[in-house]
Structure formats: structure tokens, C-alpha cells
CSV table of C-alpha atoms in Angstrom, one decimal:
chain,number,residue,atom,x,y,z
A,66,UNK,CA,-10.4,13.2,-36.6
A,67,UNK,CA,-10.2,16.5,-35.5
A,68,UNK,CA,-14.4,15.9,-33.7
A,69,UNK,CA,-12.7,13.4,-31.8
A,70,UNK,CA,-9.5,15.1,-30.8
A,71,UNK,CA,-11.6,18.1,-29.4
A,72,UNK,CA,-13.9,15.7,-27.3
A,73,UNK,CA,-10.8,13.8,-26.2
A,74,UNK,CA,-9.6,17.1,-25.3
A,75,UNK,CA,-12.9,18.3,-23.5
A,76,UNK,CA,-13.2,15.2,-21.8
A,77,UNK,CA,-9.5,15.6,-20.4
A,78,UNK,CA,-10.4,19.2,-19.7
A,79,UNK,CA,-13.7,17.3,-17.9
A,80,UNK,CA,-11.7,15.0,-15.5
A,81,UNK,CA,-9.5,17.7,-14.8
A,82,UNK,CA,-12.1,20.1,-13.2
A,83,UNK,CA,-13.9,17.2,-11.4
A,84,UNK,CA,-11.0,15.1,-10.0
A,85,UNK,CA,-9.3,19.1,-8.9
A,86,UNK,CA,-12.9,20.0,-7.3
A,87,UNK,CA,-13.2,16.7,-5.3
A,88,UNK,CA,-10.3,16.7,-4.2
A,89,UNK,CA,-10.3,20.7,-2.8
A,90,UNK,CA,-14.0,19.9,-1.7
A,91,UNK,CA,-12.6,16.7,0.7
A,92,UNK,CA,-9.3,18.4,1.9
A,93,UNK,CA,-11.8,21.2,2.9
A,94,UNK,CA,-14.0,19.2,4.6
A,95,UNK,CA,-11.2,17.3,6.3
A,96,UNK,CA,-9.6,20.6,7.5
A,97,UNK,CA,-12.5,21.9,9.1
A,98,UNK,CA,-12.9,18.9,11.0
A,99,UNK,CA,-9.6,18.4,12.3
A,100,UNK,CA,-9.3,22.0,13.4
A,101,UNK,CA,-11.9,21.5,15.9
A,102,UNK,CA,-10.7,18.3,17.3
A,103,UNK,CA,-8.3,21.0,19.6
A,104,UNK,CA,-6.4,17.3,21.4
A,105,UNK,CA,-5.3,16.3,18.0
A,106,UNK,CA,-2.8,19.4,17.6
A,107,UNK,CA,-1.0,18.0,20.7
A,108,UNK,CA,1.6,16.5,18.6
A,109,UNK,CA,2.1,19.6,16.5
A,110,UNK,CA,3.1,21.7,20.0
A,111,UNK,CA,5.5,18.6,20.8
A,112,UNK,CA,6.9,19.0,17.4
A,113,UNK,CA,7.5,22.8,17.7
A,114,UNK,CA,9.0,22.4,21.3
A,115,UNK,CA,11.5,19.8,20.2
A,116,UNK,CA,12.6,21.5,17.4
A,117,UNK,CA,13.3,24.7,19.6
A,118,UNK,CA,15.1,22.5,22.4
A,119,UNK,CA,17.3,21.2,19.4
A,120,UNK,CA,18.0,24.9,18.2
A,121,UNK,CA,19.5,25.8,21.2
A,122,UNK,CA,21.1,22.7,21.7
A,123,UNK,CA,19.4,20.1,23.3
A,124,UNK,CA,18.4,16.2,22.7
A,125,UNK,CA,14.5,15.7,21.2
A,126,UNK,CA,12.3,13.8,19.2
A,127,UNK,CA,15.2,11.4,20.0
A,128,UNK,CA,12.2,8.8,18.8
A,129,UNK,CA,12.2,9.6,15.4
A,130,UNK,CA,14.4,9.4,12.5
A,131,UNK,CA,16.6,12.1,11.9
A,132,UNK,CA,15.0,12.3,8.2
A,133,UNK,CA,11.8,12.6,9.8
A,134,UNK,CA,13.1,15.8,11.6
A,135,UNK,CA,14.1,17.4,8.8
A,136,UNK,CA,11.5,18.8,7.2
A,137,UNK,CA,10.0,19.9,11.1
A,138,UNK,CA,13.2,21.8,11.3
A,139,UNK,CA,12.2,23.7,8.4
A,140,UNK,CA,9.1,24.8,8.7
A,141,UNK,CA,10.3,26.1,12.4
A,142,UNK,CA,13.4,27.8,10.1
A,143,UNK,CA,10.3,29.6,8.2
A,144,UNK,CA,7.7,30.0,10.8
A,145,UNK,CA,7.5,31.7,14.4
A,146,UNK,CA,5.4,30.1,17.0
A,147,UNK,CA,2.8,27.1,17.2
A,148,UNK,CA,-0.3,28.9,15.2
A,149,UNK,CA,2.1,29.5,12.1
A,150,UNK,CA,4.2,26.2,12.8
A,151,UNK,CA,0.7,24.6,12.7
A,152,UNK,CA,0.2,25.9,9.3
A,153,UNK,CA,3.2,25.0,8.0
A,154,UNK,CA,2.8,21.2,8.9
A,155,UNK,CA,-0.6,21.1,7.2
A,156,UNK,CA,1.0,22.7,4.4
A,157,UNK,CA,3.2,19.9,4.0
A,158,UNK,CA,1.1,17.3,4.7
A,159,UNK,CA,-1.4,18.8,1.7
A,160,UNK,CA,1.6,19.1,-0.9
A,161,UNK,CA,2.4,15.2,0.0
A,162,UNK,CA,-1.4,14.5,-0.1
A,163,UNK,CA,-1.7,16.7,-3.5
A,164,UNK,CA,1.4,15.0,-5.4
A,165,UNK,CA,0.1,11.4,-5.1
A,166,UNK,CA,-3.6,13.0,-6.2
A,167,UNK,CA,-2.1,14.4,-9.3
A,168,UNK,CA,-0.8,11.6,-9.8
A,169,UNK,CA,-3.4,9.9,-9.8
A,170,UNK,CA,-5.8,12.8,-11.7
A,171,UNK,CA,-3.4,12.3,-14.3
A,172,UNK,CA,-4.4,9.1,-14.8
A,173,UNK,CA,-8.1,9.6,-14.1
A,174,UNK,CA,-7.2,12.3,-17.4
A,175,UNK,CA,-5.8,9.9,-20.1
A,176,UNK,CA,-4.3,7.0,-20.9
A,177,UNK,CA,-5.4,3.1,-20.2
A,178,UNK,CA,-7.3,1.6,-17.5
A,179,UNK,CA,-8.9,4.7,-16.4
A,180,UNK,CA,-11.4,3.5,-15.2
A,181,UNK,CA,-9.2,1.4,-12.5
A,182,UNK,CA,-7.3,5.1,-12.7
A,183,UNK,CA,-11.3,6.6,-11.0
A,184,UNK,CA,-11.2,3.5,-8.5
A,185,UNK,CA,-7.9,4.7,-6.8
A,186,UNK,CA,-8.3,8.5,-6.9
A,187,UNK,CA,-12.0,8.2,-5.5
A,188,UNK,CA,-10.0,5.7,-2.9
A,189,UNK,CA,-8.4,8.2,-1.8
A,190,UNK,CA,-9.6,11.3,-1.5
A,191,UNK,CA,-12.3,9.5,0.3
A,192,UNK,CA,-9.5,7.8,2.8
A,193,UNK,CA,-7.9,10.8,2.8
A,194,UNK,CA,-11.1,12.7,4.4
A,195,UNK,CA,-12.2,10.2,6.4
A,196,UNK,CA,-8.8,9.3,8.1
A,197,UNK,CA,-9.4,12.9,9.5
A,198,UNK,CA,-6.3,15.1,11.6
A,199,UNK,CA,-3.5,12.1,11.9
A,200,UNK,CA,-3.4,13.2,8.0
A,201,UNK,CA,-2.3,16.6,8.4
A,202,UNK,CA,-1.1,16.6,12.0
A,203,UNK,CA,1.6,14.2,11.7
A,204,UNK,CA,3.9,13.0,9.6
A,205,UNK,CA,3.1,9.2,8.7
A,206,UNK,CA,2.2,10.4,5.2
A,207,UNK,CA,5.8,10.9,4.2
A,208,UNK,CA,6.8,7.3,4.2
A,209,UNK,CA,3.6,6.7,3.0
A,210,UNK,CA,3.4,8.2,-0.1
A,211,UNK,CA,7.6,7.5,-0.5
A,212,UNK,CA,6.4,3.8,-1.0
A,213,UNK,CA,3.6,4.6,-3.4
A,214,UNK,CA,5.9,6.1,-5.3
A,215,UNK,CA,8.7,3.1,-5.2
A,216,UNK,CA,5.3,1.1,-6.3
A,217,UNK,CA,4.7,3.4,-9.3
A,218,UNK,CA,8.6,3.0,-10.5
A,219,UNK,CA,9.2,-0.5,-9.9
A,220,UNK,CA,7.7,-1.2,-13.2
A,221,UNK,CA,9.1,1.8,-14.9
A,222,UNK,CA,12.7,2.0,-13.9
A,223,UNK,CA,13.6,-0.2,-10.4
A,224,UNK,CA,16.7,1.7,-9.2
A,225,UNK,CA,14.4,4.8,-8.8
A,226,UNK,CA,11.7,2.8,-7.3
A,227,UNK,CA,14.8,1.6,-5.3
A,228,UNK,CA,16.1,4.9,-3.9
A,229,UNK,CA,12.3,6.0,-2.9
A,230,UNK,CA,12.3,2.7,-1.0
A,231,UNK,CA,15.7,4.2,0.8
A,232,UNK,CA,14.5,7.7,1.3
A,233,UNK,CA,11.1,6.3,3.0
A,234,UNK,CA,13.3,3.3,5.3
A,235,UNK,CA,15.3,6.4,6.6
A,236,UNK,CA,12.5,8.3,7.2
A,237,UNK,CA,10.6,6.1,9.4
A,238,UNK,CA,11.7,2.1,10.0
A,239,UNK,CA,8.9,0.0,8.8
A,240,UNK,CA,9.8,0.5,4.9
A,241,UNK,CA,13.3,-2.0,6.0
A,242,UNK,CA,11.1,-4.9,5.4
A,243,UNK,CA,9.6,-3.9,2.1
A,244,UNK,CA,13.8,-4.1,0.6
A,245,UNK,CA,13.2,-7.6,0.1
A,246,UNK,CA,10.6,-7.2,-2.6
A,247,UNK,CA,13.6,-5.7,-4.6
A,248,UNK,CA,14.9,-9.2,-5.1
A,249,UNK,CA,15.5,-10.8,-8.0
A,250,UNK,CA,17.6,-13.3,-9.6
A,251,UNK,CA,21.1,-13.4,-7.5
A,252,UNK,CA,22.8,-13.6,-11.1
A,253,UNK,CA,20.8,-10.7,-12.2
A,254,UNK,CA,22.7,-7.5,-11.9
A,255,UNK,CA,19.9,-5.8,-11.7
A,256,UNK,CA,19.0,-7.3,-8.4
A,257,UNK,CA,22.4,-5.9,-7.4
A,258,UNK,CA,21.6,-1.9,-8.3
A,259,UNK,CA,18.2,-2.4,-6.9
A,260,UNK,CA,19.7,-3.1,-3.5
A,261,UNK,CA,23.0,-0.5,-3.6
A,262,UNK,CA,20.6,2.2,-4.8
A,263,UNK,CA,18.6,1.5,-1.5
A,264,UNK,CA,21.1,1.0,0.3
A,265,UNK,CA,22.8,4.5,-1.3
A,266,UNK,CA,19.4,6.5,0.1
A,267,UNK,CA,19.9,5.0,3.6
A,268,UNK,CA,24.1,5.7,3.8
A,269,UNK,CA,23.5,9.3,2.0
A,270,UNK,CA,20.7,10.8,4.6
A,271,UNK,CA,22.8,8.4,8.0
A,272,UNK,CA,25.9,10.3,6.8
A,273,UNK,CA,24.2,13.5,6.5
A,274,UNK,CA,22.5,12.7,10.2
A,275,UNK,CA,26.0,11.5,11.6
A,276,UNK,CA,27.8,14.8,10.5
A,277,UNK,CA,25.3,17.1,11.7
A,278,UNK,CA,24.2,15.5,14.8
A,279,UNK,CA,26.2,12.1,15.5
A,280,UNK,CA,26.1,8.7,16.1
A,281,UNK,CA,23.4,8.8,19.3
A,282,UNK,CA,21.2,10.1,16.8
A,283,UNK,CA,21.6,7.6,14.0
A,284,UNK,CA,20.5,4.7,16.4
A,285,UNK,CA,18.1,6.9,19.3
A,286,UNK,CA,15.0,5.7,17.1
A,287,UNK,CA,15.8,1.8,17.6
A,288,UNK,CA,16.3,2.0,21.4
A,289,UNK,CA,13.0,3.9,21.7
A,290,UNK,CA,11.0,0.9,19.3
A,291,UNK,CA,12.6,-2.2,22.1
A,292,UNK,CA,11.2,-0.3,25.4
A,293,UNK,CA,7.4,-0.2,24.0
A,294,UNK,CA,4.5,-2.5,25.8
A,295,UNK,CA,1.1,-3.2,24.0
A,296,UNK,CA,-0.5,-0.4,22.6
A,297,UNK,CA,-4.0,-0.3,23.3
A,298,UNK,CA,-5.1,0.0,19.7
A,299,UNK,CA,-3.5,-2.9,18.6
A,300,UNK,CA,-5.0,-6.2,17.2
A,301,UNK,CA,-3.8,-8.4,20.2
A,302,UNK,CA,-5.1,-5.7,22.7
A,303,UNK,CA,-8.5,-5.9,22.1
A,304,UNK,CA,-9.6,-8.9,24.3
A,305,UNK,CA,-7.7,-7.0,26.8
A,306,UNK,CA,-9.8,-3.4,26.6
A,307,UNK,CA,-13.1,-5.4,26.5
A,308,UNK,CA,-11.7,-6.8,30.1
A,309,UNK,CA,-10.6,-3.0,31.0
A,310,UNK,CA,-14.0,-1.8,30.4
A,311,UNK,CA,-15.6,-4.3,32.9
A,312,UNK,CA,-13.2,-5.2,35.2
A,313,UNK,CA,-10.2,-3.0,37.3
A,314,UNK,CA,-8.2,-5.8,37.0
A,315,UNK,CA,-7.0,-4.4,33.7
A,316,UNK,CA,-6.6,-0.9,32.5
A,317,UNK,CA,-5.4,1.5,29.5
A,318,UNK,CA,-2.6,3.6,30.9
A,319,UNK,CA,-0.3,6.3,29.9
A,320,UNK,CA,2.9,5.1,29.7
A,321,UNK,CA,6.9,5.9,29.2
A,322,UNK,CA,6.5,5.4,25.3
A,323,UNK,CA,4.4,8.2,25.4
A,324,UNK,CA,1.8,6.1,23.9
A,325,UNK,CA,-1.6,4.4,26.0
A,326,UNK,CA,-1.2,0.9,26.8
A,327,UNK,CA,-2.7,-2.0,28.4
A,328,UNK,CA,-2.3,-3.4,32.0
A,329,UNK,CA,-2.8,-6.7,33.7
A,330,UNK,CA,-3.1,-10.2,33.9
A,331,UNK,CA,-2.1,-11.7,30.2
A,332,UNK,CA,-0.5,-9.1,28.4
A,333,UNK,CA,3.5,-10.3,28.7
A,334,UNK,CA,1.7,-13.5,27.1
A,335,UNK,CA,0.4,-11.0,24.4
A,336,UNK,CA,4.0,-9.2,23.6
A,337,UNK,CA,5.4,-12.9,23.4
A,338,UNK,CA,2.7,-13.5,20.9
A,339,UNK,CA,3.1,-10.5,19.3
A,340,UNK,CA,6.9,-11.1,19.0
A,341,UNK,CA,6.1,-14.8,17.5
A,342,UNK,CA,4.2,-13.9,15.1
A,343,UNK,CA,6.5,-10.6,14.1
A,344,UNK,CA,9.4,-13.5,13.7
A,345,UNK,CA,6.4,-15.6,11.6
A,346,UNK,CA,6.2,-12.6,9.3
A,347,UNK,CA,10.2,-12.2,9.1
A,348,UNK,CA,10.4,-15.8,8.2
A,349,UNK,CA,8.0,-15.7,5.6
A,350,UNK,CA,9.5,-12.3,4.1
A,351,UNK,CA,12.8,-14.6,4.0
A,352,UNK,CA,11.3,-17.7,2.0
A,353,UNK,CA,9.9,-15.2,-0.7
A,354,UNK,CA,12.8,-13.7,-0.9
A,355,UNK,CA,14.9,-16.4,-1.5
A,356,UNK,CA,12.8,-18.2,-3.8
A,357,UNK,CA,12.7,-14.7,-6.0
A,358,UNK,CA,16.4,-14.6,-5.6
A,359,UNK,CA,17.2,-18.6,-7.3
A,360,UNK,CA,15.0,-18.0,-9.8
A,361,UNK,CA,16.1,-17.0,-12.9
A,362,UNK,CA,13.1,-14.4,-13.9
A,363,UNK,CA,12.7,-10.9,-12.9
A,364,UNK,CA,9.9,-10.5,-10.7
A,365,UNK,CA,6.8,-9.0,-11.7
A,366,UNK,CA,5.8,-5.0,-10.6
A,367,UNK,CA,2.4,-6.4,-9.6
A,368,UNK,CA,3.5,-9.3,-8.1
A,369,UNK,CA,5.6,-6.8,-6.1
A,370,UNK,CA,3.2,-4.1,-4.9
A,371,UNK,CA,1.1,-7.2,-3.4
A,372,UNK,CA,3.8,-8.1,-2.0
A,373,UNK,CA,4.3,-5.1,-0.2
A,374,UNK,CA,1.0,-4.0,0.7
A,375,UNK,CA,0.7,-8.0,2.3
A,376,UNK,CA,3.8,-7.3,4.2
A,377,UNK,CA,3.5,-3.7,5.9
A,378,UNK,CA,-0.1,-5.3,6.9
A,379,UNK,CA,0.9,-8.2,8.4
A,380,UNK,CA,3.6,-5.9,9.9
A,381,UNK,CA,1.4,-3.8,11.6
A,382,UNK,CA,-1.6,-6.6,12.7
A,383,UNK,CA,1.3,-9.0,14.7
A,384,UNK,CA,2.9,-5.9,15.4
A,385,UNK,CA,2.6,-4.3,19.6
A,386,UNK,CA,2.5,-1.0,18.5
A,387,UNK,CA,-1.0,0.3,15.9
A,388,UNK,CA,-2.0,3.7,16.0
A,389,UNK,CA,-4.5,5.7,14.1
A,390,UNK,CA,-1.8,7.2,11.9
A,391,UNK,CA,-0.3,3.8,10.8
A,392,UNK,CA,-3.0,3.7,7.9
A,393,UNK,CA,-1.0,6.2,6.5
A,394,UNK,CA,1.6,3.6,5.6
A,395,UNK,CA,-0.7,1.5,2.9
A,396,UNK,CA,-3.4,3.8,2.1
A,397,UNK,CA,-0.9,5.5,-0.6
A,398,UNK,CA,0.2,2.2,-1.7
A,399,UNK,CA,-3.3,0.7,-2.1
A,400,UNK,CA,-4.2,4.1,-4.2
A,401,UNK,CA,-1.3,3.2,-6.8
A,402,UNK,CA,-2.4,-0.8,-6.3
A,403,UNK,CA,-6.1,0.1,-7.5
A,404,UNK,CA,-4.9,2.5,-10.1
A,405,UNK,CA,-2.2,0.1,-11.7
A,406,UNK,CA,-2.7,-3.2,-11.4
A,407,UNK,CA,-6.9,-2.6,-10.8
A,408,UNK,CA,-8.9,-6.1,-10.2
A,409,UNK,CA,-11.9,-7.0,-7.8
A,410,UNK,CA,-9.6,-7.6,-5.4
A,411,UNK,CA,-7.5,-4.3,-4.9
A,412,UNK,CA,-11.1,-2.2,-5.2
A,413,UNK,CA,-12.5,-4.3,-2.5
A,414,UNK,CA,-9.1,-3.9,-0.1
A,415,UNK,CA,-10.0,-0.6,-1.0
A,416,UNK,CA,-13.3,-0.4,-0.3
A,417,UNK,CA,-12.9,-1.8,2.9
A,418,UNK,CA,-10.2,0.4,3.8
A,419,UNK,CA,-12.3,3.5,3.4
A,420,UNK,CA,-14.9,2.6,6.0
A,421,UNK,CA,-11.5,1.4,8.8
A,422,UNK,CA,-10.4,5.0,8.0
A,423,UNK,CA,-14.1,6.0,9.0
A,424,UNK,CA,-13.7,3.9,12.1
A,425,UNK,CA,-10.8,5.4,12.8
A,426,UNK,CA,-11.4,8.7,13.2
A,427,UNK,CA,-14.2,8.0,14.9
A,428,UNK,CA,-12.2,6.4,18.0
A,429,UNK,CA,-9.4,8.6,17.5
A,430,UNK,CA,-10.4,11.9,17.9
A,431,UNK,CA,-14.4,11.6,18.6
A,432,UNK,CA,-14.5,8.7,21.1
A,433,UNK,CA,-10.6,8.4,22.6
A,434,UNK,CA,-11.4,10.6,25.8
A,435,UNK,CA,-14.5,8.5,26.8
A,436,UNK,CA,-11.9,5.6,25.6
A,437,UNK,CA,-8.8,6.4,28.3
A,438,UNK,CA,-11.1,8.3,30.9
A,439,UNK,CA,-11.1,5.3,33.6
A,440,UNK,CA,-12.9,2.3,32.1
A,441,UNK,CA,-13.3,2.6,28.5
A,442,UNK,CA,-16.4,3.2,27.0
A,443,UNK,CA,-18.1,0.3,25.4
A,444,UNK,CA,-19.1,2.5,22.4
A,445,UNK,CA,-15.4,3.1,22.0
A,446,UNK,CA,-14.4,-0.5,22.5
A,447,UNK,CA,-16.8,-1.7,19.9
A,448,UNK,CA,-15.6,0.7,17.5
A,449,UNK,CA,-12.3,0.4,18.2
A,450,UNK,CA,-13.2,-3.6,18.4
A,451,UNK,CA,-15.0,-2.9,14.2
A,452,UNK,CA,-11.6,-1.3,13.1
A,453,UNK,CA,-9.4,-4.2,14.3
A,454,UNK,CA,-11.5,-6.8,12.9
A,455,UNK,CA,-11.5,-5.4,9.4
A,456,UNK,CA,-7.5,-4.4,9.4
A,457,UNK,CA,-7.8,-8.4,9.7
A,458,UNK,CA,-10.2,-9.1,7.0
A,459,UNK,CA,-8.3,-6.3,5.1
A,460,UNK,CA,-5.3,-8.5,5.7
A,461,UNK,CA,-6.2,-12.0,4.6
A,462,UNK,CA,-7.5,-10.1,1.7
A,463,UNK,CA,-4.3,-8.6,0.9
A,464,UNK,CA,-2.1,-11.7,1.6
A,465,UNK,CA,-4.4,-14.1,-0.8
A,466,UNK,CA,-4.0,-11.3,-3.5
A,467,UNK,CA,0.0,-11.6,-3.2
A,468,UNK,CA,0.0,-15.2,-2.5
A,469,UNK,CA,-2.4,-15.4,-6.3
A,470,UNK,CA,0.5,-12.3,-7.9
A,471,UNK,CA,3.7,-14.3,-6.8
A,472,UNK,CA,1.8,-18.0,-8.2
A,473,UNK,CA,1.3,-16.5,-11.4
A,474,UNK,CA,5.2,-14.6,-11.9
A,475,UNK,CA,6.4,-18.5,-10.9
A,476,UNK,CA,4.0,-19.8,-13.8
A,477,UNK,CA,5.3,-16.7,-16.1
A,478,UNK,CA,8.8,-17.9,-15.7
A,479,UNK,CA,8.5,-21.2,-16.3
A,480,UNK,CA,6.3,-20.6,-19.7
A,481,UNK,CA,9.6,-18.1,-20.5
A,482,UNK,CA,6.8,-14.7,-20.4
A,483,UNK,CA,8.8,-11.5,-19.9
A,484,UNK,CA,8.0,-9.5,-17.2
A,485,UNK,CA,5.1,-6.9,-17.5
A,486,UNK,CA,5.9,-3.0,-16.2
């Protein structure tokens, strides 16, 4: 007994120093590289200036939630001028980065299924380096790793898993869909807290926004999301950007949304599509819903991180907006997914996901100037081209896994099963 208790114990002892190493070792590595990519930091400056104009008074970052703000405000409140602001973003960014890896280390340590436990901390520290700057120069990781950890609770306690959900819904929009997956049985009081603790998160941090700097800044982030036109690095773009790169006709142009999008022949056609198919994904949010909420069994914690994960990505492919940082949103998710609820199918999202983060990064920083310079390059379209085409595979991946997770909670309830956490 006590051989194997000190072998357990070097073996924890063993994970401990290998997952702490890999991870320091990839942060490093990802660092380096995205301090010399000297356009990424762009944002950073932005961030700084609009959190000066705000200290003495003026309207900015009007296009973000106020929640989002917060935390820019106080690294400014601790930090004087952009090389020390600079620090303190990728400060935060790491400590966001470093909670979900403990988590995960944790796992990797002890306890069952940790060997699915290796499959989502290798996931992502290897996302994590390959995404490259958008990780630690802007903020997309805070909703991000808010929803991972709603998708570690749900199947601990759901009103906690709940009020993450609210905190990350204030903090960028996006997580408003994922509410539904909170659902259950309309006779369930538990459905019931699920929702008013969510709700609770939102009212708690608009209240706080509304006292401090008033209603035009509760609702300046939903004017800013209506006046948007197709962002270059979206899914329906890219036929468009292959016709940029060989004919004038059509071009990739800085616009008002302070964002690069595409002009010319077919692309109103392409937002109507784009707002079809967003209306498509809204319906389809709505039937599960309601066929969780007349059922009589709770829903199941796995059937409910596929859910999500399916969601935010069909979000994001119909959606007329997609940049780099957007991977941000599911990358943490599909960490917990691999870690949790493991399965061929969440390693090979996985999988998959690591080399678009790769592709990523290699269009945005490495190959975006030769991209937005007069006709794109066709090295940057075809890479750019790569990414989009797996986000798709990575999609009809992700919605046959939820579509397999919500058959089997219907057949648990009707053979009486109790939920599994």
C-alpha cells in the first residue's frame, strides 16, 4: 500500500513538472513570436488611447461591452504608457490562459479519464501557441474561457455554470445564444434558477455600467454590430477575395467598422445570405430549446457542451463578421469538451482545430499585409481559403457530435436514466 501511494504520488509529482514545463515552454515561444509581429500591438495602442479619452471624459471603445472595458481600465489605473500597458494586457491574457491550463493540469494529475484529461491540455497549449498574438493582444479569451468554465459547472452545480454564462454574455455578445442550452423541463425549477442566475450576471454588471456611465453605453455595442458589411475573413467572403485577387472589379477595403471588408458585385447577396442562414441557426437554437423545455428530464452536461460548441460555430461560419481572434471563443470550450466528455470525436474537432489556429496565424500576422496591399496575394487567399474550409469541416463535425449527444439524452429519458454530471 504504502509502494503504491509513493508512485501515485511521484507520478502526480511527474505530471505536475511536465504539464508546468509545456506549458511555460509554449507561452514562451508564443511570446517571442508575437512581440515581433510589431502590427499586431495596434489594438493594444487603441486600447490605451480609449481608455485615456475615457479618463478625462470622453466617449471610446463605444464598440465593446462596458464589461469588456473593465479590466482595460485597470491595468491603465496600474500602468503608465503603452510599453507598461502592453505588459499588463499580456499579463492578463496569461493569468486567463494559466487558470483554464491548471485546470486542466489538474486533471492531467489525478483522477479518471486522464488520459482524455492529456488530449485537452496538449489541445491546448498547442492552440494556444499556434493561435499566436490575438491570444495575448486582445481580449476574446475572456469570454472564452468564461464559457469553459460554465461547461465545467453545468455538470457540477448549473446555477454557477449559469452565472459564468452571464458574466461572459456581458462581456462580449455572442455567449446570448448559448442561454438556451440552460433549458430544461419548464416544470423543473431548476430550469428557472438556471435562467435568473444568468439573467442576475447580466442585470448586476448593466446596472453597474448604467450608474457609472449610462444608458448610451449599455446599448453603444449593439448599434456598432448592425452597421458592419462582410468581413473579408469570413466563410461567405471567400469566393469574393479569390475574385479580388484577379479582378479590380472587387477589392478588400478598410472600412467604417474599423475592420477590412469586401467590395463589389455580389456581396449585398452575401450579407442576405449571411442574415438567412444567422435566422436558420436562431430557428434551430429555438426547436432545441423547446423540445428540452417539454420534456420532462434534465438535460445531460455533455449533451450540453455539444450543444454549445455546435452553436457558437455555426454562429460564427453564417455569421458576416470572422476574425482571427474569434477562435478564442471555442478553443477553451473544446479544451473542457476533450477533457470531460473525451471520445474520437472531440479529439478529432481538436485535432483539426490545432492546425486552423496554425492557419490562422499564418494569414493573420505573417501574410495579412501581402493580403490587403492592392490585390491580395494568392498565397494569402489560399491560406486564408484552407482555414475557412476546415472551420466548415470543424463545424459539421461538431453539429453531428451534438446532434449524436441530444439523441441519446431523449433515449435516456425515455428509458427513465438520471442524468450524468
Amino acid at each position: 500500500m504504502g509502494t503504491a501511494i509513493k508512485i501515485s504520488a511521484m507520478s502526480r509529482r511527474a505530471s505536475l513538472l511536465l504539464t508546468t514545463g509545456s506549458w511555460v515552454a509554449t507561452r514562451l515561444v508564443m511570446v517571442w513570436f508575437s512581440l515581433r509581429q510589431h502590427e499586431q500591438w495596434g489594438d493594444v495602442r487603441y486600447y490605451l488611447e480609449g481608455v485615456e479619452k475615457e479618463a478625462v471624459g470622453g466617449r471610446a471603445l463605444v464598440e465593446y461591452p462596458d464589461a469588456t472595458v473593465i479590466p482595460l481600465r485597470v491595468i491603465g489605473w496600474l500602468t503608465e504608457g503603452l510599453n507598461s500597458f502592453t505588459l499588463g494586457v499580456i499579463i492578463f491574457c496569461l493569468l486567463l490562459d494559466a487558470a483554464l491550463s491548471v485546470w486542466l493540469a489538474r486533471r492531467c494529475a489525478g483522477g479518471e479519464n486522464r488520459w482524455d484529461a492529456w488530449w485537452g491540455f496538449s489541445f491546448w497549449i498547442l492552440f494556444g501557441m499556434l493561435i499566436g498574438p490575438v491570444m495575448i493582444a486582445r481580449l476574446d479569451l475572456l469570454p472564452g474561457v468564461l464559457v469553459a468554465g460554465a461547461a465545467v459547472w453545468i455538470g457540477r452545480n448549473p446555477r454557477i455554470a449559469a452565472a459564468f454564462l452571464g458574466v461572459a454574455t456581458a462581456v462580449k455578445l455572442w455567449p446570448l445564444a448559448l442561454a438556451t442550452g440552460l433549458v430544461g423541463p419548464w416544470r423543473n425549477r431548476g430550469t428557472w434558477a438556471r435562467l435568473a442566475w444568468w439573467a442576475g450576471a447580466i442585470l448586476l454588471l448593466a446596472v453597474l455600467t448604467l450608474v457609472t456611465s449610462g444608458w448610451w453605453r449599455v446599448v453603444s455595442p449593439l448599434q456598432y454590430q448592425v452597421d458592419r458589411g462582410l468581413q473579408s475573413e469570413t466563410l461567405l467572403a471567400t469566393p469574393f477575395i479569390w475574385l479580388a485577387a484577379f479582378d479590380t472589379g472587387w477589392s478588400v477595403t478598410y472600412a467604417s467598422s474599423k475592420s477590412f471588408e469586401v467590395f463589389g458585385t455580389g456581396v449585398n447577396a452575401a450579407l442576405i445570405m449571411s442574415g438567412v442562414a444567422s435566422l436558420g441557426v436562431a430557428l434551430t437554437a429555438v426547436v432545441v430549446t423547446t423540445r428540452r423545455l417539454l420534456r420532462t428530464g434534465e438535460p445531460l452536461p455533455v449533451a450540453t457542451r455539444a450543444y454549445w460548441l455546435a452553436l457558437v460555430l455555426l454562429i460564427v461560419v453564417t455569421s458576416k463578421v470572422f476574425s482571427p481572434q474569434y477562435l478564442l471563443w471555442f478553443g477553451p470550450l473544446i479544451a473542457v469538451m476533450i477533457a470531460l466528455d473525451g471520445g474520437r470525436p472531440t479529439r478529432s474537432i481538436g485535432v483539426l482545430m490545432v492546425i486552423a489556429a496554425g492557419l490562422t496565424s499564418w494569414f493573420f500576422p505573417l501574410l495579412f499585409d501581402y493580403f490587403i496591399e492592392g490585390p491580395p496575394s494568392l498565397l494569402s487567399v489560399v491560406v486564408l481559403t484552407l482555414r475557412n474550409l476546415l472551420m466548415l469541416v470543424v463545424t459539421v463535425l461538431a453539429c453531428r457530435w451534438a446532434w449524436v449527444c441530444l439523441v441519446a439524452e431523449h433515449r435516456a429519458e425515455s428509458a427513465g436514466d438520471s442524468p450524468r454530471s
